[in-house]
PDB file of C-alpha atoms and ligand atoms in Angstrom:
ATOM      1  CA  MET A   1     143.627  97.205  65.690  1.00 45.00           C
ATOM      2  CA  ASP A   2     145.221  96.157  68.949  1.00 56.00           C
ATOM      3  CA  ARG A   3     144.694  99.371  70.870  1.00 74.00           C
ATOM      4  CA  PRO A   4     143.356  98.660  74.373  1.00 76.00           C
ATOM      5  CA  ASP A   5     140.000 100.155  73.322  1.00 84.00           C
ATOM      6  CA  CYS A   6     139.762  97.672  70.480  1.00 85.00           C
ATOM      7  CA  VAL A   7     140.561  94.703  72.725  1.00 82.00           C
ATOM      8  CA  ARG A   8     137.851  95.811  75.118  1.00 84.00           C
ATOM      9  CA  THR A   9     135.463  96.406  72.221  1.00 86.00           C
ATOM     10  CA  ARG A  10     135.882  92.836  71.045  1.00 84.00           C
ATOM     11  CA  ALA A  11     134.644  91.619  74.429  1.00 83.00           C
ATOM     12  CA  LEU A  12     131.705  94.023  74.187  1.00 87.00           C
ATOM     13  CA  ILE A  13     130.884  92.773  70.685  1.00 87.00           C
ATOM     14  CA  ASP A  14     130.723  89.216  72.007  1.00 83.00           C
ATOM     15  CA  ALA A  15     128.456  90.311  74.850  1.00 83.00           C
ATOM     16  CA  ALA A  16     126.249  92.277  72.448  1.00 85.00           C
ATOM     17  CA  ILE A  17     125.869  89.267  70.141  1.00 81.00           C
ATOM     18  CA  ASP A  18     124.884  87.186  73.170  1.00 79.00           C
ATOM     19  CA  GLY A  19     122.363  89.845  74.196  1.00 79.00           C
ATOM     20  CA  GLU A  20     124.156  90.488  77.472  1.00 80.00           C
ATOM     21  CA  LEU A  21     125.111  94.129  77.075  1.00 81.00           C
ATOM     22  CA  ASP A  22     123.697  96.728  79.468  1.00 84.00           C
ATOM     23  CA  ALA A  23     122.802 100.217  78.293  1.00 84.00           C
ATOM     24  CA  ALA A  24     126.053 101.866  79.427  1.00 84.00           C
ATOM     25  CA  ASN A  25     128.257  99.320  77.651  1.00 86.00           C
ATOM     26  CA  ALA A  26     125.997  99.436  74.586  1.00 87.00           C
ATOM     27  CA  LEU A  27     126.734 103.173  74.372  1.00 87.00           C
ATOM     28  CA  THR A  28     130.476 102.568  74.810  1.00 88.00           C
ATOM     29  CA  LEU A  29     130.357 100.004  72.023  1.00 89.00           C
ATOM     30  CA  GLU A  30     128.328 102.245  69.750  1.00 88.00           C
ATOM     31  CA  SER A  31     130.661 105.215  70.136  1.00 88.00           C
ATOM     32  CA  HIS A  32     133.768 103.082  69.573  1.00 89.00           C
ATOM     33  CA  LEU A  33     132.260 101.514  66.444  1.00 89.00           C
ATOM     34  CA  ALA A  34     131.459 104.974  65.119  1.00 87.00           C
ATOM     35  CA  GLY A  35     135.170 105.840  65.151  1.00 87.00           C
ATOM     36  CA  CYS A  36     136.913 102.541  64.395  1.00 87.00           C
ATOM     37  CA  ASP A  37     136.643 100.916  60.963  1.00 84.00           C
ATOM     38  CA  ASP A  38     138.350  97.687  62.077  1.00 84.00           C
ATOM     39  CA  CYS A  39     135.948  97.037  64.920  1.00 85.00           C
ATOM     40  CA  ARG A  40     132.950  98.039  62.796  1.00 85.00           C
ATOM     41  CA  VAL A  41     133.880  95.454  60.180  1.00 82.00           C
ATOM     42  CA  LEU A  42     134.432  92.840  62.888  1.00 82.00           C
ATOM     43  CA  HIS A  43     131.060  93.666  64.475  1.00 85.00           C
ATOM     44  CA  ALA A  44     129.198  93.478  61.148  1.00 81.00           C
ATOM     45  CA  GLY A  45     130.773  90.119  60.402  1.00 79.00           C
ATOM     46  CA  ARG A  46     129.890  88.707  63.804  1.00 79.00           C
ATOM     47  CA  LEU A  47     126.307  89.931  63.485  1.00 79.00           C
ATOM     48  CA  ALA A  48     125.917  88.315  60.078  1.00 73.00           C
ATOM     49  CA  VAL A  49     127.273  84.981  61.318  1.00 71.00           C
ATOM     50  CA  ALA A  50     125.229  85.074  64.526  1.00 71.00           C
ATOM     51  CA  SER A  51     122.016  85.814  62.674  1.00 65.00           C
ATOM     52  CA  ARG A  52     122.622  82.887  60.312  1.00 61.00           C
ATOM     53  CA  ILE A  53     123.375  80.550  63.211  1.00 58.00           C
ATOM     54  CA  LYS A  54     120.292  81.649  65.109  1.00 55.00           C
ATOM     55  CA  VAL A  55     118.051  81.330  62.071  1.00 51.00           C
ATOM     56  CA  GLY A  56     119.458  77.860  61.472  1.00 48.00           C
ATOM     57  CA  ALA A  57     119.272  76.769  65.103  1.00 49.00           C
ATOM     58  CA  GLN A  58     115.766  77.940  65.803  1.00 46.00           C
ATOM     59  CA  ARG A  59     114.036  77.568  62.474  1.00 44.00           C
ATOM     60  CA  PHE A  60     115.583  74.459  61.025  1.00 45.00           C
ATOM     61  CA  VAL A  61     112.844  71.919  60.528  1.00 50.00           C
ATOM     62  CA  ALA A  62     113.861  69.190  58.123  1.00 56.00           C
ATOM     63  CA  PRO A  63     111.113  68.358  55.651  1.00 56.00           C
ATOM     64  CA  PRO A  64     109.833  64.791  55.788  1.00 58.00           C
ATOM     65  CA  GLY A  65     111.944  62.452  53.723  1.00 61.00           C
ATOM     66  CA  LEU A  66     115.096  64.569  53.827  1.00 60.00           C
ATOM     67  CA  ARG A  67     117.008  62.016  55.858  1.00 59.00           C
ATOM     68  CA  GLY A  68     116.074  59.299  53.411  1.00 63.00           C
ATOM     69  CA  ARG A  69     117.144  61.407  50.443  1.00 61.00           C
ATOM     70  CA  MET A  70     120.428  62.270  52.132  1.00 60.00           C
ATOM     71  CA  LEU A  71     121.185  58.620  52.796  1.00 59.00           C
ATOM     72  CA  ALA A  72     120.228  57.677  49.257  1.00 62.00           C
ATOM     73  CA  ALA A  73     122.545  60.361  47.882  1.00 61.00           C
ATOM     74  CA  LEU A  74     125.541  58.951  49.735  1.00 59.00           C
ATOM     75  CA  PRO A  75     127.562  56.215  48.070  1.00 56.00           C
ATOM     76  CA  GLN A  76     126.699  52.755  49.298  1.00 53.00           C
ATOM     77  CA  ARG A  77     128.904  51.708  52.163  1.00 48.00           C
ATOM     78  CA  ALA A  78     131.135  48.966  50.849  1.00 45.00           C
ATOM     79  CA  ALA A  79     131.887  45.831  52.824  1.00 44.00           C
ATOM     80  CA  PRO A  80     134.409  46.611  55.543  1.00 44.00           C
ATOM     81  CA  ALA A  81     137.776  46.899  53.874  1.00 44.00           C
ATOM     82  CA  ARG A  82     141.118  46.842  55.549  1.00 45.00           C
ATOM     83  CA  ARG A  83     142.219  49.874  53.599  1.00 46.00           C
ATOM     84  CA  ARG A  84     140.030  52.459  51.955  1.00 45.00           C
ATOM     85  CA  SER A  85     141.506  53.636  48.702  1.00 45.00           C
ATOM     86  CA  TRP A  86     142.009  57.351  48.156  1.00 45.00           C
ATOM     87  CA  PRO A  87     139.503  57.665  45.282  1.00 46.00           C
ATOM     88  CA  ALA A  88     136.783  56.246  47.573  1.00 47.00           C
ATOM     89  CA  ILE A  89     137.526  58.833  50.231  1.00 45.00           C
ATOM     90  CA  GLY A  90     137.446  61.504  47.531  1.00 47.00           C
ATOM     91  CA  ALA A  91     133.977  60.401  46.449  1.00 48.00           C
ATOM     92  CA  TRP A  92     132.717  60.495  50.029  1.00 46.00           C
ATOM     93  CA  SER A  93     134.093  63.972  50.575  1.00 51.00           C
ATOM     94  CA  ALA A  94     132.604  65.335  47.368  1.00 52.00           C
ATOM     95  CA  SER A  95     129.157  63.978  48.286  1.00 51.00           C
ATOM     96  CA  ALA A  96     129.428  65.286  51.826  1.00 53.00           C
ATOM     97  CA  MET A  97     130.433  68.719  50.559  1.00 51.00           C
ATOM     98  CA  ALA A  98     127.553  68.829  48.079  1.00 52.00           C
ATOM     99  CA  LEU A  99     125.123  67.867  50.855  1.00 50.00           C
ATOM    100  CA  ALA A 100     126.598  70.429  53.228  1.00 50.00           C
ATOM    101  CA  ALA A 101     126.261  73.097  50.555  1.00 49.00           C
ATOM    102  CA  SER A 102     122.606  72.270  49.852  1.00 47.00           C
ATOM    103  CA  LEU A 103     121.828  72.126  53.582  1.00 46.00           C
ATOM    104  CA  ALA A 104     123.480  75.501  54.132  1.00 45.00           C
ATOM    105  CA  LEU A 105     121.295  76.962  51.390  1.00 43.00           C
ATOM    106  CA  PHE A 106     118.239  75.377  52.970  1.00 42.00           C
ATOM    107  CA  VAL A 107     119.062  76.708  56.435  1.00 43.00           C
ATOM    108  CA  ALA A 108     119.826  80.217  55.224  1.00 44.00           C
ATOM    109  CA  THR A 109     116.500  80.725  53.454  1.00 47.00           C
ATOM    110  CA  PRO A 110     114.367  82.815  55.823  1.00 53.00           C
ATOM    111  CA  GLY A 111     110.662  82.040  56.217  1.00 66.00           C
ATOM    112  CA  PRO A 112     107.932  84.620  56.862  1.00 70.00           C
ATOM    113  CA  GLN A 113     108.294  84.192  60.639  1.00 73.00           C
ATOM    114  CA  ASP A 114     112.032  84.971  60.410  1.00 78.00           C
ATOM    115  CA  GLN A 115     111.146  88.078  58.445  1.00 84.00           C
ATOM    116  CA  LEU A 116     108.701  89.101  61.174  1.00 88.00           C
ATOM    117  CA  ALA A 117     111.309  88.541  63.911  1.00 87.00           C
ATOM    118  CA  HIS A 118     113.792  90.525  61.829  1.00 85.00           C
ATOM    119  CA  ASP A 119     111.301  93.404  61.413  1.00 86.00           C
ATOM    120  CA  LEU A 120     110.484  93.375  65.135  1.00 90.00           C
ATOM    121  CA  VAL A 121     114.149  93.616  66.112  1.00 87.00           C
ATOM    122  CA  GLU A 122     114.671  96.391  63.555  1.00 84.00           C
ATOM    123  CA  ALA A 123     111.761  98.324  65.057  1.00 86.00           C
ATOM    124  CA  HIS A 124     113.198  97.744  68.544  1.00 87.00           C
ATOM    125  CA  LEU A 125     116.637  99.006  67.450  1.00 83.00           C
ATOM    126  CA  ARG A 126     115.152 102.008  65.655  1.00 82.00           C
ATOM    127  CA  SER A 127     113.359 102.988  68.845  1.00 83.00           C
ATOM    128  CA  LEU A 128     116.643 102.861  70.781  1.00 81.00           C
ATOM    129  CA  MET A 129     118.903 104.533  68.246  1.00 71.00           C
ATOM    130  CA  ALA A 130     116.789 107.344  66.846  1.00 59.00           C
ATOM    131  CA  GLU A 131     116.023 108.736  70.288  1.00 63.00           C
ATOM    132  CA  HIS A 132     112.415 108.121  69.466  1.00 78.00           C
ATOM    133  CA  LEU A 133     111.536 105.673  72.171  1.00 88.00           C
ATOM    134  CA  THR A 134     108.190 107.204  73.061  1.00 89.00           C
ATOM    135  CA  ASP A 135     105.581 109.489  71.498  1.00 89.00           C
ATOM    136  CA  VAL A 136     103.819 109.643  74.837  1.00 91.00           C
ATOM    137  CA  PRO A 137     106.400 109.434  77.637  1.00 90.00           C
ATOM    138  CA  SER A 138     104.530 108.524  80.782  1.00 92.00           C
ATOM    139  CA  SER A 139     104.598 105.927  83.522  1.00 93.00           C
ATOM    140  CA  ASP A 140     100.824 106.331  83.932  1.00 94.00           C
ATOM    141  CA  ARG A 141      98.761 103.748  82.067  1.00 94.00           C
ATOM    142  CA  HIS A 142      95.775 106.124  82.237  1.00 94.00           C
ATOM    143  CA  THR A 143      97.774 108.558  80.094  1.00 94.00           C
ATOM    144  CA  VAL A 144      99.326 106.045  77.717  1.00 95.00           C
ATOM    145  CA  LYS A 145      96.257 103.931  76.921  1.00 95.00           C
ATOM    146  CA  PRO A 146      93.921 106.755  75.779  1.00 95.00           C
ATOM    147  CA  TRP A 147      96.743 108.285  73.718  1.00 95.00           C
ATOM    148  CA  PHE A 148      96.268 105.459  71.186  1.00 95.00           C
ATOM    149  CA  ASN A 149      92.565 106.275  70.738  1.00 93.00           C
ATOM    150  CA  GLY A 150      91.946 107.380  67.161  1.00 91.00           C
ATOM    151  CA  ARG A 151      95.564 106.673  66.195  1.00 92.00           C
ATOM    152  CA  LEU A 152      95.139 102.925  65.805  1.00 92.00           C
ATOM    153  CA  GLU A 153      92.386 100.529  64.828  1.00 89.00           C
ATOM    154  CA  LEU A 154      92.828  98.722  68.131  1.00 91.00           C
ATOM    155  CA  SER A 155      93.100  99.753  71.740  1.00 91.00           C
ATOM    156  CA  PRO A 156      95.970  97.915  73.406  1.00 95.00           C
ATOM    157  CA  PRO A 157      95.746  96.946  77.054  1.00 95.00           C
ATOM    158  CA  VAL A 158      98.363  98.837  79.064  1.00 97.00           C
ATOM    159  CA  PRO A 159      98.901  96.930  82.306  1.00 96.00           C
ATOM    160  CA  ASP A 160     100.930  98.549  85.078  1.00 95.00           C
ATOM    161  CA  LEU A 161     103.807  96.225  86.009  1.00 96.00           C
ATOM    162  CA  ALA A 162     105.888  98.683  88.048  1.00 95.00           C
ATOM    163  CA  THR A 163     105.499  96.768  91.289  1.00 95.00           C
ATOM    164  CA  ASP A 164     106.835  93.679  89.492  1.00 95.00           C
ATOM    165  CA  GLY A 165     109.996  95.481  88.405  1.00 95.00           C
ATOM    166  CA  PHE A 166     108.879  96.422  84.894  1.00 96.00           C
ATOM    167  CA  PRO A 167     107.990 100.128  85.030  1.00 96.00           C
ATOM    168  CA  LEU A 168     106.128 101.641  82.084  1.00 96.00           C
ATOM    169  CA  ILE A 169     108.064 104.335  80.215  1.00 94.00           C
ATOM    170  CA  GLY A 170     105.490 105.268  77.613  1.00 95.00           C
ATOM    171  CA  GLY A 171     103.983 104.417  74.241  1.00 95.00           C
ATOM    172  CA  ARG A 172     104.705 104.997  70.593  1.00 94.00           C
ATOM    173  CA  LEU A 173     103.211 104.392  67.157  1.00 94.00           C
ATOM    174  CA  ASP A 174     105.260 101.942  65.129  1.00 93.00           C
ATOM    175  CA  HIS A 175     104.967  99.595  62.161  1.00 90.00           C
ATOM    176  CA  VAL A 176     104.931  95.801  62.293  1.00 90.00           C
ATOM    177  CA  ASP A 177     104.062  93.421  59.480  1.00 84.00           C
ATOM    178  CA  GLU A 178     103.158  96.416  57.274  1.00 86.00           C
ATOM    179  CA  ARG A 179     100.547  97.642  59.746  1.00 90.00           C
ATOM    180  CA  ASN A 180     100.382 100.389  62.312  1.00 93.00           C
ATOM    181  CA  ALA A 181     101.251  98.978  65.692  1.00 96.00           C
ATOM    182  CA  ALA A 182     101.188 100.140  69.269  1.00 97.00           C
ATOM    183  CA  ALA A 183     104.571  99.930  70.941  1.00 97.00           C
ATOM    184  CA  LEU A 184     104.387  99.930  74.744  1.00 97.00           C
ATOM    185  CA  VAL A 185     107.747 100.640  76.295  1.00 96.00           C
ATOM    186  CA  TYR A 186     108.718  99.065  79.594  1.00 97.00           C
ATOM    187  CA  ARG A 187     112.016  98.908  81.402  1.00 94.00           C
ATOM    188  CA  ARG A 188     113.820  96.211  83.394  1.00 93.00           C
ATOM    189  CA  HIS A 189     116.832  97.801  85.153  1.00 89.00           C
ATOM    190  CA  GLN A 190     118.724  99.374  82.195  1.00 84.00           C
ATOM    191  CA  HIS A 191     117.067  97.141  79.619  1.00 91.00           C
ATOM    192  CA  ILE A 192     114.322  98.451  77.370  1.00 93.00           C
ATOM    193  CA  ILE A 193     111.401  96.207  76.431  1.00 96.00           C
ATOM    194  CA  ASN A 194     109.204  97.025  73.447  1.00 97.00           C
ATOM    195  CA  LEU A 195     105.811  95.285  73.583  1.00 98.00           C
ATOM    196  CA  PHE A 196     104.253  95.512  70.125  1.00 97.00           C
ATOM    197  CA  VAL A 197     100.523  95.055  69.528  1.00 97.00           C
ATOM    198  CA  TRP A 198      99.167  95.077  65.967  1.00 96.00           C
ATOM    199  CA  PRO A 199      96.038  93.967  64.132  1.00 94.00           C
ATOM    200  CA  SER A 200      96.501  90.628  62.403  1.00 93.00           C
ATOM    201  CA  PRO A 201      93.007  89.873  61.037  1.00 92.00           C
ATOM    202  CA  GLY A 202      92.448  86.290  59.979  1.00 92.00           C
ATOM    203  CA  ALA A 203      95.638  85.011  61.616  1.00 93.00           C
ATOM    204  CA  ALA A 204      95.193  81.798  63.600  1.00 95.00           C
ATOM    205  CA  ASP A 205      95.816  81.882  67.343  1.00 95.00           C
ATOM    206  CA  ARG A 206      99.417  80.999  68.107  1.00 94.00           C
ATOM    207  CA  SER A 207     100.838  80.407  71.552  1.00 95.00           C
ATOM    208  CA  VAL A 208     103.934  82.293  72.601  1.00 95.00           C
ATOM    209  CA  HIS A 209     107.121  81.229  70.849  1.00 91.00           C
ATOM    210  CA  SER A 210     110.648  82.499  70.833  1.00 91.00           C
ATOM    211  CA  ALA A 211     112.219  83.889  67.667  1.00 85.00           C
ATOM    212  CA  GLY A 212     115.542  85.389  68.726  1.00 78.00           C
ATOM    213  CA  HIS A 213     117.350  87.503  66.179  1.00 77.00           C
ATOM    214  CA  ASN A 214     120.819  89.088  66.201  1.00 78.00           C
ATOM    215  CA  GLY A 215     121.212  88.578  69.945  1.00 83.00           C
ATOM    216  CA  TYR A 216     117.813  90.020  70.825  1.00 90.00           C
ATOM    217  CA  THR A 217     115.008  88.025  72.372  1.00 93.00           C
ATOM    218  CA  VAL A 218     111.676  88.086  70.559  1.00 95.00           C
ATOM    219  CA  LEU A 219     108.570  86.448  72.060  1.00 96.00           C
ATOM    220  CA  GLU A 220     105.639  86.410  69.651  1.00 95.00           C
ATOM    221  CA  TRP A 221     102.064  85.266  69.955  1.00 96.00           C
ATOM    222  CA  THR A 222      98.722  85.755  68.223  1.00 96.00           C
ATOM    223  CA  LYS A 223      95.310  85.841  69.846  1.00 95.00           C
ATOM    224  CA  ALA A 224      91.889  86.745  68.454  1.00 94.00           C
ATOM    225  CA  GLY A 225      93.270  88.410  65.330  1.00 94.00           C
ATOM    226  CA  ILE A 226      95.844  90.489  67.194  1.00 96.00           C
ATOM    227  CA  GLY A 227      99.588  89.971  66.983  1.00 96.00           C
ATOM    228  CA  TYR A 228     101.785  90.544  70.022  1.00 97.00           C
ATOM    229  CA  ALA A 229     105.548  90.555  70.477  1.00 97.00           C
ATOM    230  CA  ALA A 230     107.912  91.415  73.304  1.00 97.00           C
ATOM    231  CA  VAL A 231     111.403  92.404  72.123  1.00 96.00           C
ATOM    232  CA  SER A 232     114.411  93.129  74.286  1.00 95.00           C
ATOM    233  CA  ASP A 233     118.064  92.405  74.918  1.00 91.00           C
ATOM    234  CA  LEU A 234     116.930  90.764  78.158  1.00 92.00           C
ATOM    235  CA  ASN A 235     117.573  87.046  78.336  1.00 91.00           C
ATOM    236  CA  ALA A 236     114.753  84.676  77.428  1.00 90.00           C
ATOM    237  CA  ASP A 237     113.940  83.815  81.070  1.00 93.00           C
ATOM    238  CA  GLU A 238     113.435  87.414  82.165  1.00 94.00           C
ATOM    239  CA  LEU A 239     111.561  88.397  79.028  1.00 96.00           C
ATOM    240  CA  GLY A 240     109.412  85.285  79.474  1.00 96.00           C
ATOM    241  CA  ALA A 241     108.553  86.374  83.016  1.00 97.00           C
ATOM    242  CA  PHE A 242     107.610  89.812  81.683  1.00 98.00           C
ATOM    243  CA  GLN A 243     105.491  88.300  78.901  1.00 97.00           C
ATOM    244  CA  ARG A 244     103.506  86.055  81.289  1.00 97.00           C
ATOM    245  CA  LEU A 245     102.902  88.936  83.690  1.00 97.00           C
ATOM    246  CA  TRP A 246     101.835  91.234  80.867  1.00 98.00           C
ATOM    247  CA  VAL A 247      99.292  88.707  79.540  1.00 97.00           C
ATOM    248  CA  THR A 248      97.919  88.043  83.031  1.00 96.00           C
ATOM    249  CA  ARG A 249      97.541  91.725  83.919  1.00 95.00           C
ATOM    250  CA  ALA A 250      96.241  92.673  80.462  1.00 94.00           C
ATOM    251  CA  GLY A 251      93.304  90.352  81.058  1.00 86.00           C
ATOM    252  CA  GLU A 252      92.426  91.793  84.459  1.00 77.00           C
TER     253      GLU A 252
HETATM  254 ZN1   ZN B   1     138.595  99.425  67.452  1.00 52.61          ZN
END
């Protein structure tokens, strides 16, 4: 457990959870995890905790009236006493624990948008791990865009962002939200960006919002019945810059 490799792996696990791992270190981590049960267990545990924290931090919206109900559930604060008796402290603790338990349950229940973010990250990871990043590997938008013709019920825009530091790598058919989706693959240094485009008929327009999951950044938006999402291990600032550029150039 304390071999030098394992010590180094623990640092890599932390970086991976924070979404700060480059491709070379991601490979190092992956190959170590494949051969070390201890580190694999540690990694799985950290992922599970991180995903719960992220879901809680980004999706926690208290329903109206919750604060009032919480306060009502607490024992009435007695007049200031010089000494609080032990039974009183016990009652406070029991109530606080019950509230904490019900809040934890509330936070951990994923909504449909969490499920979508989860599915998007899974699709992103599948594309990286299965060596199936592209069906049509090409940096030429005039090759990638027509490739989707007849394969999808929509024709995604494929803007060229190479001069802005986001070269196109290719395109792929994928699945998002139980529908066929176009996945456009871009690169930023060693980081892969999947830009998913899928039909979402009847869905209301939704401006771009962040739904990070397991250390990956997910930026989702909906426009004119089409769902879009950019997924990467890039940080939110860089992926945000990519997303704004993509939207601007897609409309040109
Ligand atoms: Zn190890």
